[in-house]
Amino acid sequence: MGQFIQLTAADGFSVPAYVAKPEGKPRGGVVVVQEIFGVNSHIRAVTDRFAEQGYLAVAPATFERVKPGVDMGYSEEDMKAGFELKTAVSALPGAGVLQDLQAAINHAAKASGGKVGIIGFCWGGLLTWRAACLLDGLSAAIPYYGGGITAEEEIERQPKCPVMAHFGDQDHWIPMEGIEAFTKAHPEVEVHVYPANHGFNCDQRGSYNEAAAKLARERSLAFFTTKLA
């Protein structure tokens, strides 16, 4: 359904982004933020599904500043490589990859002619939270099991748009005490916890939980329907 285009960030960096367009006039824009495995087939499928729901959907390649063309699976080797790339992106000076997310938000707004939401998974969930707190032009944000989102420095951030957050209670990367601390600090955030593990939304991973993924998707679509109207 979609195709890759080039976006230009504020510092002039050219970042590829997978864009899926709906039939007819878009009802708004959605930025989809990858896990640590690149804009792979799963992320492209998620982006396509938002287009099927009527949104102009954009998935920027958030590893591009450290390694172009990343598209990995979910093996142990891929996991190790993804963590190394994430660490490299985190070490970028200045605004770093947030500039690329802002470019995607700007494109989604212009191309859709409507409000823009952002949704991200795993590392992308953390970036989604940071985008909600630090970037401009967002009307809604939905982080899924954002790794690091419950760290003290992240909890201290304040979102500038409505946020819905999804977590799994069996996630060894994000213990329940961290989720509880995040929930207590942010009563304005709509937090949902599922009997599921990290990565429960991805049907290409062993941790996929169909029931949790379905319910979270229904809630997310309803949230975007309300906030991006």
mmCIF file with all atom_site columns, N, CA and C in Angstrom, residues 133-206:
data_model
loop_
_atom_site.group_PDB
_atom_site.id
_atom_site.type_symbol
_atom_site.label_atom_id
_atom_site.label_alt_id
_atom_site.label_comp_id
_atom_site.label_asym_id
_atom_site.label_entity_id
_atom_site.label_seq_id
_atom_site.pdbx_PDB_ins_code
_atom_site.Cartn_x
_atom_site.Cartn_y
_atom_site.Cartn_z
_atom_site.occupancy
_atom_site.B_iso_or_equiv
_atom_site.pdbx_formal_charge
_atom_site.auth_seq_id
_atom_site.auth_comp_id
_atom_site.auth_asym_id
_atom_site.auth_atom_id
_atom_site.pdbx_PDB_model_num
ATOM 1   N N  . CYS A 1 133 ? 5.994  15.123  24.759 1.00 0.00 ? 133 CYS A N  1
ATOM 2   C CA . CYS A 1 133 ? 6.440  16.113  25.745 1.00 0.00 ? 133 CYS A CA 1
ATOM 3   C C  . CYS A 1 133 ? 7.268  17.241  25.140 1.00 0.00 ? 133 CYS A C  1
ATOM 4   N N  . LEU A 1 134 ? 7.956  16.971  24.030 1.00 0.00 ? 134 LEU A N  1
ATOM 5   C CA . LEU A 1 134 ? 8.959  17.911  23.539 1.00 0.00 ? 134 LEU A CA 1
ATOM 6   C C  . LEU A 1 134 ? 8.683  18.491  22.154 1.00 0.00 ? 134 LEU A C  1
ATOM 7   N N  . LEU A 1 135 ? 7.883  17.815  21.348 1.00 0.00 ? 135 LEU A N  1
ATOM 8   C CA . LEU A 1 135 ? 7.701  18.253  19.964 1.00 0.00 ? 135 LEU A CA 1
ATOM 9   C C  . LEU A 1 135 ? 6.393  19.007  19.764 1.00 0.00 ? 135 LEU A C  1
ATOM 10  N N  . ASP A 1 136 ? 6.255  19.609  18.602 1.00 0.00 ? 136 ASP A N  1
ATOM 11  C CA . ASP A 1 136 ? 5.085  20.435  18.297 1.00 0.00 ? 136 ASP A CA 1
ATOM 12  C C  . ASP A 1 136 ? 4.208  19.759  17.249 1.00 0.00 ? 136 ASP A C  1
ATOM 13  N N  . GLY A 1 137 ? 2.917  20.111  17.268 1.00 0.00 ? 137 GLY A N  1
ATOM 14  C CA . GLY A 1 137 ? 2.011  19.669  16.217 1.00 0.00 ? 137 GLY A CA 1
ATOM 15  C C  . GLY A 1 137 ? 1.294  18.371  16.477 1.00 0.00 ? 137 GLY A C  1
ATOM 16  N N  . LEU A 1 138 ? 1.362  17.850  17.697 1.00 0.00 ? 138 LEU A N  1
ATOM 17  C CA . LEU A 1 138 ? 0.685  16.591  18.015 1.00 0.00 ? 138 LEU A CA 1
ATOM 18  C C  . LEU A 1 138 ? -0.618 16.828  18.770 1.00 0.00 ? 138 LEU A C  1
ATOM 19  N N  . SER A 1 139 ? -1.642 16.049  18.424 1.00 0.00 ? 139 SER A N  1
ATOM 20  C CA . SER A 1 139 ? -2.926 16.114  19.116 1.00 0.00 ? 139 SER A CA 1
ATOM 21  C C  . SER A 1 139 ? -3.192 14.874  19.953 1.00 0.00 ? 139 SER A C  1
ATOM 22  N N  . ALA A 1 140 ? -2.361 13.836  19.824 1.00 0.00 ? 140 ALA A N  1
ATOM 23  C CA . ALA A 1 140 ? -2.513 12.612  20.608 1.00 0.00 ? 140 ALA A CA 1
ATOM 24  C C  . ALA A 1 140 ? -1.247 11.779  20.480 1.00 0.00 ? 140 ALA A C  1
ATOM 25  N N  . ALA A 1 141 ? -0.946 10.983  21.519 1.00 0.00 ? 141 ALA A N  1
ATOM 26  C CA . ALA A 1 141 ? 0.231  10.111  21.505 1.00 0.00 ? 141 ALA A CA 1
ATOM 27  C C  . ALA A 1 141 ? -0.102 8.799   22.191 1.00 0.00 ? 141 ALA A C  1
ATOM 28  N N  . ILE A 1 142 ? 0.378  7.687   21.607 1.00 0.00 ? 142 ILE A N  1
ATOM 29  C CA . ILE A 1 142 ? 0.108  6.359   22.174 1.00 0.00 ? 142 ILE A CA 1
ATOM 30  C C  . ILE A 1 142 ? 1.390  5.538   22.210 1.00 0.00 ? 142 ILE A C  1
ATOM 31  N N  . PRO A 1 143 ? 2.109  5.539   23.339 1.00 0.00 ? 143 PRO A N  1
ATOM 32  C CA . PRO A 1 143 ? 3.264  4.649   23.471 1.00 0.00 ? 143 PRO A CA 1
ATOM 33  C C  . PRO A 1 143 ? 2.843  3.247   23.911 1.00 0.00 ? 143 PRO A C  1
ATOM 34  N N  . TYR A 1 144 ? 3.362  2.253   23.220 1.00 0.00 ? 144 TYR A N  1
ATOM 35  C CA . TYR A 1 144 ? 3.188  0.848   23.595 1.00 0.00 ? 144 TYR A CA 1
ATOM 36  C C  . TYR A 1 144 ? 4.475  0.380   24.276 1.00 0.00 ? 144 TYR A C  1
ATOM 37  N N  . TYR A 1 145 ? 4.359  -0.164  25.474 1.00 0.00 ? 145 TYR A N  1
ATOM 38  C CA . TYR A 1 145 ? 5.481  -0.740  26.237 1.00 0.00 ? 145 TYR A CA 1
ATOM 39  C C  . TYR A 1 145 ? 6.804  -0.038  25.931 1.00 0.00 ? 145 TYR A C  1
ATOM 40  N N  . GLY A 1 146 ? 6.805  1.271   26.213 1.00 0.00 ? 146 GLY A N  1
ATOM 41  C CA . GLY A 1 146 ? 8.000  2.070   25.929 1.00 0.00 ? 146 GLY A CA 1
ATOM 42  C C  . GLY A 1 146 ? 9.135  1.755   26.887 1.00 0.00 ? 146 GLY A C  1
ATOM 43  N N  . GLY A 1 147 ? 10.189 1.146   26.380 1.00 0.00 ? 147 GLY A N  1
ATOM 44  C CA . GLY A 1 147 ? 11.334 0.826   27.219 1.00 0.00 ? 147 GLY A CA 1
ATOM 45  C C  . GLY A 1 147 ? 12.021 2.085   27.724 1.00 0.00 ? 147 GLY A C  1
ATOM 46  N N  . GLY A 1 148 ? 12.115 2.261   29.029 1.00 0.00 ? 148 GLY A N  1
ATOM 47  C CA . GLY A 1 148 ? 12.734 3.440   29.607 1.00 0.00 ? 148 GLY A CA 1
ATOM 48  C C  . GLY A 1 148 ? 11.744 4.517   29.994 1.00 0.00 ? 148 GLY A C  1
ATOM 49  N N  . ILE A 1 149 ? 10.485 4.339   29.604 1.00 0.00 ? 149 ILE A N  1
ATOM 50  C CA . ILE A 1 149 ? 9.478  5.369   29.857 1.00 0.00 ? 149 ILE A CA 1
ATOM 51  C C  . ILE A 1 149 ? 9.193  5.554   31.347 1.00 0.00 ? 149 ILE A C  1
ATOM 52  N N  . THR A 1 150 ? 9.499  4.532   32.137 1.00 0.00 ? 150 THR A N  1
ATOM 53  C CA . THR A 1 150 ? 9.246  4.619   33.579 1.00 0.00 ? 150 THR A CA 1
ATOM 54  C C  . THR A 1 150 ? 10.476 5.047   34.370 1.00 0.00 ? 150 THR A C  1
ATOM 55  N N  . ALA A 1 151 ? 11.566 5.411   33.664 1.00 0.00 ? 151 ALA A N  1
ATOM 56  C CA . ALA A 1 151 ? 12.749 5.954   34.345 1.00 0.00 ? 151 ALA A CA 1
ATOM 57  C C  . ALA A 1 151 ? 12.393 7.313   34.944 1.00 0.00 ? 151 ALA A C  1
ATOM 58  N N  . GLU A 1 152 ? 13.052 7.659   36.019 1.00 0.00 ? 152 GLU A N  1
ATOM 59  C CA . GLU A 1 152 ? 12.705 8.886   36.746 1.00 0.00 ? 152 GLU A CA 1
ATOM 60  C C  . GLU A 1 152 ? 12.743 10.121  35.847 1.00 0.00 ? 152 GLU A C  1
ATOM 61  N N  . GLU A 1 153 ? 13.774 10.224  35.003 1.00 0.00 ? 153 GLU A N  1
ATOM 62  C CA . GLU A 1 153 ? 13.895 11.415  34.160 1.00 0.00 ? 153 GLU A CA 1
ATOM 63  C C  . GLU A 1 153 ? 12.792 11.497  33.112 1.00 0.00 ? 153 GLU A C  1
ATOM 64  N N  . GLU A 1 154 ? 12.254 10.318  32.714 1.00 0.00 ? 154 GLU A N  1
ATOM 65  C CA . GLU A 1 154 ? 11.147 10.317  31.752 1.00 0.00 ? 154 GLU A CA 1
ATOM 66  C C  . GLU A 1 154 ? 9.822  10.630  32.449 1.00 0.00 ? 154 GLU A C  1
ATOM 67  N N  . ILE A 1 155 ? 9.640  10.094  33.629 1.00 0.00 ? 155 ILE A N  1
ATOM 68  C CA . ILE A 1 155 ? 8.417  10.357  34.389 1.00 0.00 ? 155 ILE A CA 1
ATOM 69  C C  . ILE A 1 155 ? 8.278  11.846  34.690 1.00 0.00 ? 155 ILE A C  1
ATOM 70  N N  . GLU A 1 156 ? 9.410  12.534  34.842 1.00 0.00 ? 156 GLU A N  1
ATOM 71  C CA . GLU A 1 156 ? 9.383  13.968  35.156 1.00 0.00 ? 156 GLU A CA 1
ATOM 72  C C  . GLU A 1 156 ? 8.918  14.820  33.976 1.00 0.00 ? 156 GLU A C  1
ATOM 73  N N  . ARG A 1 157 ? 8.937  14.270  32.769 1.00 0.00 ? 157 ARG A N  1
ATOM 74  C CA . ARG A 1 157 ? 8.489  15.040  31.608 1.00 0.00 ? 157 ARG A CA 1
ATOM 75  C C  . ARG A 1 157 ? 6.973  15.254  31.673 1.00 0.00 ? 157 ARG A C  1
ATOM 76  N N  . GLN A 1 158 ? 6.509  16.312  31.028 1.00 0.00 ? 158 GLN A N  1
ATOM 77  C CA . GLN A 1 158 ? 5.079  16.633  31.007 1.00 0.00 ? 158 GLN A CA 1
ATOM 78  C C  . GLN A 1 158 ? 4.580  16.661  29.563 1.00 0.00 ? 158 GLN A C  1
ATOM 79  N N  . PRO A 1 159 ? 3.588  15.851  29.242 1.00 0.00 ? 159 PRO A N  1
ATOM 80  C CA . PRO A 1 159 ? 3.084  15.810  27.866 1.00 0.00 ? 159 PRO A CA 1
ATOM 81  C C  . PRO A 1 159 ? 2.326  17.076  27.485 1.00 0.00 ? 159 PRO A C  1
ATOM 82  N N  . LYS A 1 160 ? 2.445  17.444  26.215 1.00 0.00 ? 160 LYS A N  1
ATOM 83  C CA . LYS A 1 160 ? 1.760  18.626  25.695 1.00 0.00 ? 160 LYS A CA 1
ATOM 84  C C  . LYS A 1 160 ? 0.481  18.254  24.939 1.00 0.00 ? 160 LYS A C  1
ATOM 85  N N  . CYS A 1 161 ? 0.188  16.947  24.864 1.00 0.00 ? 161 CYS A N  1
ATOM 86  C CA . CYS A 1 161 ? -1.021 16.482  24.189 1.00 0.00 ? 161 CYS A CA 1
ATOM 87  C C  . CYS A 1 161 ? -1.571 15.284  24.960 1.00 0.00 ? 161 CYS A C  1
ATOM 88  N N  . PRO A 1 162 ? -2.816 14.881  24.721 1.00 0.00 ? 162 PRO A N  1
ATOM 89  C CA . PRO A 1 162 ? -3.373 13.706  25.392 1.00 0.00 ? 162 PRO A CA 1
ATOM 90  C C  . PRO A 1 162 ? -2.573 12.440  25.064 1.00 0.00 ? 162 PRO A C  1
ATOM 91  N N  . VAL A 1 163 ? -2.385 11.593  26.079 1.00 0.00 ? 163 VAL A N  1
ATOM 92  C CA . VAL A 1 163 ? -1.588 10.374  25.930 1.00 0.00 ? 163 VAL A CA 1
ATOM 93  C C  . VAL A 1 163 ? -2.364 9.162   26.441 1.00 0.00 ? 163 VAL A C  1
ATOM 94  N N  . MET A 1 164 ? -2.296 8.070   25.686 1.00 0.00 ? 164 MET A N  1
ATOM 95  C CA . MET A 1 164 ? -2.766 6.755   26.131 1.00 0.00 ? 164 MET A CA 1
ATOM 96  C C  . MET A 1 164 ? -1.554 5.821   26.106 1.00 0.00 ? 164 MET A C  1
ATOM 97  N N  . ALA A 1 165 ? -1.305 5.100   27.196 1.00 0.00 ? 165 ALA A N  1
ATOM 98  C CA . ALA A 1 165 ? -0.135 4.224   27.271 1.00 0.00 ? 165 ALA A CA 1
ATOM 99  C C  . ALA A 1 165 ? -0.560 2.778   27.507 1.00 0.00 ? 165 ALA A C  1
ATOM 100 N N  . HIS A 1 166 ? 0.071  1.852   26.776 1.00 0.00 ? 166 HIS A N  1
ATOM 101 C CA . HIS A 1 166 ? -0.209 0.415   26.905 1.00 0.00 ? 166 HIS A CA 1
ATOM 102 C C  . HIS A 1 166 ? 1.017  -0.302  27.471 1.00 0.00 ? 166 HIS A C  1
ATOM 103 N N  . PHE A 1 167 ? 0.778  -1.154  28.472 1.00 0.00 ? 167 PHE A N  1
ATOM 104 C CA . PHE A 1 167 ? 1.844  -1.939  29.095 1.00 0.00 ? 167 PHE A CA 1
ATOM 105 C C  . PHE A 1 167 ? 1.389  -3.388  29.280 1.00 0.00 ? 167 PHE A C  1
ATOM 106 N N  . GLY A 1 168 ? 2.364  -4.282  29.448 1.00 0.00 ? 168 GLY A N  1
ATOM 107 C CA . GLY A 1 168 ? 2.076  -5.666  29.797 1.00 0.00 ? 168 GLY A CA 1
ATOM 108 C C  . GLY A 1 168 ? 2.562  -5.953  31.203 1.00 0.00 ? 168 GLY A C  1
ATOM 109 N N  . ASP A 1 169 ? 1.774  -6.680  31.987 1.00 0.00 ? 169 ASP A N  1
ATOM 110 C CA . ASP A 1 169 ? 2.164  -6.923  33.382 1.00 0.00 ? 169 ASP A CA 1
ATOM 111 C C  . ASP A 1 169 ? 3.214  -8.018  33.521 1.00 0.00 ? 169 ASP A C  1
ATOM 112 N N  . GLN A 1 170 ? 3.572  -8.683  32.405 1.00 0.00 ? 170 GLN A N  1
ATOM 113 C CA . GLN A 1 170 ? 4.609  -9.710  32.432 1.00 0.00 ? 170 GLN A CA 1
ATOM 114 C C  . GLN A 1 170 ? 5.892  -9.235  31.730 1.00 0.00 ? 170 GLN A C  1
ATOM 115 N N  . ASP A 1 171 ? 5.989  -7.945  31.518 1.00 0.00 ? 171 ASP A N  1
ATOM 116 C CA . ASP A 1 171 ? 7.110  -7.347  30.792 1.00 0.00 ? 171 ASP A CA 1
ATOM 117 C C  . ASP A 1 171 ? 8.316  -7.225  31.714 1.00 0.00 ? 171 ASP A C  1
ATOM 118 N N  . HIS A 1 172 ? 9.358  -8.043  31.481 1.00 0.00 ? 172 HIS A N  1
ATOM 119 C CA . HIS A 1 172 ? 10.529 -7.999  32.366 1.00 0.00 ? 172 HIS A CA 1
ATOM 120 C C  . HIS A 1 172 ? 11.393 -6.767  32.106 1.00 0.00 ? 172 HIS A C  1
ATOM 121 N N  . TRP A 1 173 ? 11.140 -6.059  30.985 1.00 0.00 ? 173 TRP A N  1
ATOM 122 C CA . TRP A 1 173 ? 11.868 -4.816  30.711 1.00 0.00 ? 173 TRP A CA 1
ATOM 123 C C  . TRP A 1 173 ? 11.239 -3.636  31.458 1.00 0.00 ? 173 TRP A C  1
ATOM 124 N N  . ILE A 1 174 ? 9.945  -3.754  31.755 1.00 0.00 ? 174 ILE A N  1
ATOM 125 C CA . ILE A 1 174 ? 9.223  -2.661  32.421 1.00 0.00 ? 174 ILE A CA 1
ATOM 126 C C  . ILE A 1 174 ? 8.448  -3.242  33.604 1.00 0.00 ? 174 ILE A C  1
ATOM 127 N N  . PRO A 1 175 ? 9.060  -3.341  34.769 1.00 0.00 ? 175 PRO A N  1
ATOM 128 C CA . PRO A 1 175 ? 8.404  -3.929  35.938 1.00 0.00 ? 175 PRO A CA 1
ATOM 129 C C  . PRO A 1 175 ? 7.155  -3.142  36.347 1.00 0.00 ? 175 PRO A C  1
ATOM 130 N N  . MET A 1 176 ? 6.241  -3.827  37.008 1.00 0.00 ? 176 MET A N  1
ATOM 131 C CA . MET A 1 176 ? 4.982  -3.216  37.414 1.00 0.00 ? 176 MET A CA 1
ATOM 132 C C  . MET A 1 176 ? 5.194  -2.019  38.331 1.00 0.00 ? 176 MET A C  1
ATOM 133 N N  . GLU A 1 177 ? 6.229  -2.046  39.167 1.00 0.00 ? 177 GLU A N  1
ATOM 134 C CA . GLU A 1 177 ? 6.431  -0.896  40.052 1.00 0.00 ? 177 GLU A CA 1
ATOM 135 C C  . GLU A 1 177 ? 6.731  0.371   39.265 1.00 0.00 ? 177 GLU A C  1
ATOM 136 N N  . GLY A 1 178 ? 7.409  0.210   38.130 1.00 0.00 ? 178 GLY A N  1
ATOM 137 C CA . GLY A 1 178 ? 7.674  1.353   37.268 1.00 0.00 ? 178 GLY A CA 1
ATOM 138 C C  . GLY A 1 178 ? 6.397  1.862   36.614 1.00 0.00 ? 178 GLY A C  1
ATOM 139 N N  . ILE A 1 179 ? 5.567  0.934   36.179 1.00 0.00 ? 179 ILE A N  1
ATOM 140 C CA . ILE A 1 179 ? 4.278  1.309   35.576 1.00 0.00 ? 179 ILE A CA 1
ATOM 141 C C  . ILE A 1 179 ? 3.409  2.029   36.599 1.00 0.00 ? 179 ILE A C  1
ATOM 142 N N  . GLU A 1 180 ? 3.407  1.524   37.811 1.00 0.00 ? 180 GLU A N  1
ATOM 143 C CA . GLU A 1 180 ? 2.618  2.157   38.868 1.00 0.00 ? 180 GLU A CA 1
ATOM 144 C C  . GLU A 1 180 ? 3.130  3.554   39.188 1.00 0.00 ? 180 GLU A C  1
ATOM 145 N N  . ALA A 1 181 ? 4.448  3.734   39.191 1.00 0.00 ? 181 ALA A N  1
ATOM 146 C CA . ALA A 1 181 ? 5.027  5.052   39.456 1.00 0.00 ? 181 ALA A CA 1
ATOM 147 C C  . ALA A 1 181 ? 4.668  6.030   38.335 1.00 0.00 ? 181 ALA A C  1
ATOM 148 N N  . PHE A 1 182 ? 4.724  5.550   37.097 1.00 0.00 ? 182 PHE A N  1
ATOM 149 C CA . PHE A 1 182 ? 4.357  6.387   35.954 1.00 0.00 ? 182 PHE A CA 1
ATOM 150 C C  . PHE A 1 182 ? 2.886  6.784   36.045 1.00 0.00 ? 182 PHE A C  1
ATOM 151 N N  . THR A 1 183 ? 2.032  5.827   36.356 1.00 0.00 ? 183 THR A N  1
ATOM 152 C CA . THR A 1 183 ? 0.590  6.078   36.447 1.00 0.00 ? 183 THR A CA 1
ATOM 153 C C  . THR A 1 183 ? 0.274  7.079   37.548 1.00 0.00 ? 183 THR A C  1
ATOM 154 N N  . LYS A 1 184 ? 0.931  6.935   38.683 1.00 0.00 ? 184 LYS A N  1
ATOM 155 C CA . LYS A 1 184 ? 0.702  7.847   39.812 1.00 0.00 ? 184 LYS A CA 1
ATOM 156 C C  . LYS A 1 184 ? 1.149  9.267   39.463 1.00 0.00 ? 184 LYS A C  1
ATOM 157 N N  . ALA A 1 185 ? 2.272  9.377   38.766 1.00 0.00 ? 185 ALA A N  1
ATOM 158 C CA . ALA A 1 185 ? 2.814  10.702  38.423 1.00 0.00 ? 185 ALA A CA 1
ATOM 159 C C  . ALA A 1 185 ? 2.016  11.384  37.316 1.00 0.00 ? 185 ALA A C  1
ATOM 160 N N  . HIS A 1 186 ? 1.305  10.578  36.523 1.00 0.00 ? 186 HIS A N  1
ATOM 161 C CA . HIS A 1 186 ? 0.591  11.140  35.370 1.00 0.00 ? 186 HIS A CA 1
ATOM 162 C C  . HIS A 1 186 ? -0.873 10.689  35.346 1.00 0.00 ? 186 HIS A C  1
ATOM 163 N N  . PRO A 1 187 ? -1.679 11.225  36.251 1.00 0.00 ? 187 PRO A N  1
ATOM 164 C CA . PRO A 1 187 ? -3.097 10.853  36.263 1.00 0.00 ? 187 PRO A CA 1
ATOM 165 C C  . PRO A 1 187 ? -3.824 11.286  34.996 1.00 0.00 ? 187 PRO A C  1
ATOM 166 N N  . GLU A 1 188 ? -3.222 12.223  34.259 1.00 0.00 ? 188 GLU A N  1
ATOM 167 C CA . GLU A 1 188 ? -3.842 12.691  33.012 1.00 0.00 ? 188 GLU A CA 1
ATOM 168 C C  . GLU A 1 188 ? -3.656 11.704  31.863 1.00 0.00 ? 188 GLU A C  1
ATOM 169 N N  . VAL A 1 189 ? -2.736 10.749  32.017 1.00 0.00 ? 189 VAL A N  1
ATOM 170 C CA . VAL A 1 189 ? -2.485 9.749   30.979 1.00 0.00 ? 189 VAL A CA 1
ATOM 171 C C  . VAL A 1 189 ? -3.424 8.559   31.182 1.00 0.00 ? 189 VAL A C  1
ATOM 172 N N  . GLU A 1 190 ? -4.016 8.112   30.094 1.00 0.00 ? 190 GLU A N  1
ATOM 173 C CA . GLU A 1 190 ? -4.900 6.941   30.139 1.00 0.00 ? 190 GLU A CA 1
ATOM 174 C C  . GLU A 1 190 ? -4.031 5.690   30.009 1.00 0.00 ? 190 GLU A C  1
ATOM 175 N N  . VAL A 1 191 ? -3.784 5.027   31.135 1.00 0.00 ? 191 VAL A N  1
ATOM 176 C CA . VAL A 1 191 ? -2.887 3.867   31.176 1.00 0.00 ? 191 VAL A CA 1
ATOM 177 C C  . VAL A 1 191 ? -3.691 2.570   31.162 1.00 0.00 ? 191 VAL A C  1
ATOM 178 N N  . HIS A 1 192 ? -3.286 1.644   30.298 1.00 0.00 ? 192 HIS A N  1
ATOM 179 C CA . HIS A 1 192 ? -3.908 0.321   30.241 1.00 0.00 ? 192 HIS A CA 1
ATOM 180 C C  . HIS A 1 192 ? -2.828 -0.747  30.430 1.00 0.00 ? 192 HIS A C  1
ATOM 181 N N  . VAL A 1 193 ? -3.094 -1.712  31.304 1.00 0.00 ? 193 VAL A N  1
ATOM 182 C CA . VAL A 1 193 ? -2.152 -2.804  31.563 1.00 0.00 ? 193 VAL A CA 1
ATOM 183 C C  . VAL A 1 193 ? -2.824 -4.123  31.181 1.00 0.00 ? 193 VAL A C  1
ATOM 184 N N  . TYR A 1 194 ? -2.115 -4.958  30.434 1.00 0.00 ? 194 TYR A N  1
ATOM 185 C CA . TYR A 1 194 ? -2.658 -6.207  29.903 1.00 0.00 ? 194 TYR A CA 1
ATOM 186 C C  . TYR A 1 194 ? -1.914 -7.409  30.492 1.00 0.00 ? 194 TYR A C  1
ATOM 187 N N  . PRO A 1 195 ? -2.567 -8.557  30.585 1.00 0.00 ? 195 PRO A N  1
ATOM 188 C CA . PRO A 1 195 ? -1.873 -9.773  31.018 1.00 0.00 ? 195 PRO A CA 1
ATOM 189 C C  . PRO A 1 195 ? -1.019 -10.304 29.864 1.00 0.00 ? 195 PRO A C  1
ATOM 190 N N  . ALA A 1 196 ? 0.088  -9.610  29.619 1.00 0.00 ? 196 ALA A N  1
ATOM 191 C CA . ALA A 1 196 ? 0.892  -9.888  28.427 1.00 0.00 ? 196 ALA A CA 1
ATOM 192 C C  . ALA A 1 196 ? 2.340  -9.506  28.662 1.00 0.00 ? 196 ALA A C  1
ATOM 193 N N  . ASN A 1 197 ? 3.188  -9.906  27.722 1.00 0.00 ? 197 ASN A N  1
ATOM 194 C CA . ASN A 1 197 ? 4.626  -9.660  27.805 1.00 0.00 ? 197 ASN A CA 1
ATOM 195 C C  . ASN A 1 197 ? 5.015  -8.488  26.916 1.00 0.00 ? 197 ASN A C  1
ATOM 196 N N  . HIS A 1 198 ? 6.296  -8.129  26.960 1.00 0.00 ? 198 HIS A N  1
ATOM 197 C CA . HIS A 1 198 ? 6.828  -7.083  26.098 1.00 0.00 ? 198 HIS A CA 1
ATOM 198 C C  . HIS A 1 198 ? 6.646  -7.503  24.643 1.00 0.00 ? 198 HIS A C  1
ATOM 199 N N  . GLY A 1 199 ? 6.263  -6.558  23.786 1.00 0.00 ? 199 GLY A N  1
ATOM 200 C CA . GLY A 1 199 ? 6.096  -6.868  22.372 1.00 0.00 ? 199 GLY A CA 1
ATOM 201 C C  . GLY A 1 199 ? 4.799  -7.574  22.044 1.00 0.00 ? 199 GLY A C  1
ATOM 202 N N  . PHE A 1 200 ? 3.794  -7.467  22.924 1.00 0.00 ? 200 PHE A N  1
ATOM 203 C CA . PHE A 1 200 ? 2.566  -8.249  22.727 1.00 0.00 ? 200 PHE A CA 1
ATOM 204 C C  . PHE A 1 200 ? 1.789  -7.858  21.469 1.00 0.00 ? 200 PHE A C  1
ATOM 205 N N  . ASN A 1 201 ? 2.080  -6.687  20.898 1.00 0.00 ? 201 ASN A N  1
ATOM 206 C CA . ASN A 1 201 ? 1.337  -6.268  19.713 1.00 0.00 ? 201 ASN A CA 1
ATOM 207 C C  . ASN A 1 201 ? 1.887  -6.866  18.419 1.00 0.00 ? 201 ASN A C  1
ATOM 208 N N  . CYS A 1 202 ? 3.121  -7.360  18.445 1.00 0.00 ? 202 CYS A N  1
ATOM 209 C CA . CYS A 1 202 ? 3.783  -7.795  17.209 1.00 0.00 ? 202 CYS A CA 1
ATOM 210 C C  . CYS A 1 202 ? 3.524  -9.263  16.907 1.00 0.00 ? 202 CYS A C  1
ATOM 211 N N  . ASP A 1 203 ? 2.797  -9.520  15.814 1.00 0.00 ? 203 ASP A N  1
ATOM 212 C CA . ASP A 1 203 ? 2.445  -10.895 15.469 1.00 0.00 ? 203 ASP A CA 1
ATOM 213 C C  . ASP A 1 203 ? 3.595  -11.675 14.837 1.00 0.00 ? 203 ASP A C  1
ATOM 214 N N  . GLN A 1 204 ? 4.781  -11.060 14.790 1.00 0.00 ? 204 GLN A N  1
ATOM 215 C CA . GLN A 1 204 ? 5.960  -11.771 14.304 1.00 0.00 ? 204 GLN A CA 1
ATOM 216 C C  . GLN A 1 204 ? 6.881  -12.200 15.449 1.00 0.00 ? 204 GLN A C  1
ATOM 217 N N  . ARG A 1 205 ? 6.450  -11.917 16.680 1.00 0.00 ? 205 ARG A N  1
ATOM 218 C CA . ARG A 1 205 ? 7.276  -12.246 17.840 1.00 0.00 ? 205 ARG A CA 1
ATOM 219 C C  . ARG A 1 205 ? 6.604  -13.326 18.679 1.00 0.00 ? 205 ARG A C  1
ATOM 220 N N  . GLY A 1 206 ? 7.437  -14.072 19.405 1.00 0.00 ? 206 GLY A N  1
ATOM 221 C CA . GLY A 1 206 ? 6.902  -15.115 20.273 1.00 0.00 ? 206 GLY A CA 1
ATOM 222 C C  . GLY A 1 206 ? 6.059  -14.572 21.404 1.00 0.00 ? 206 GLY A C  1
#
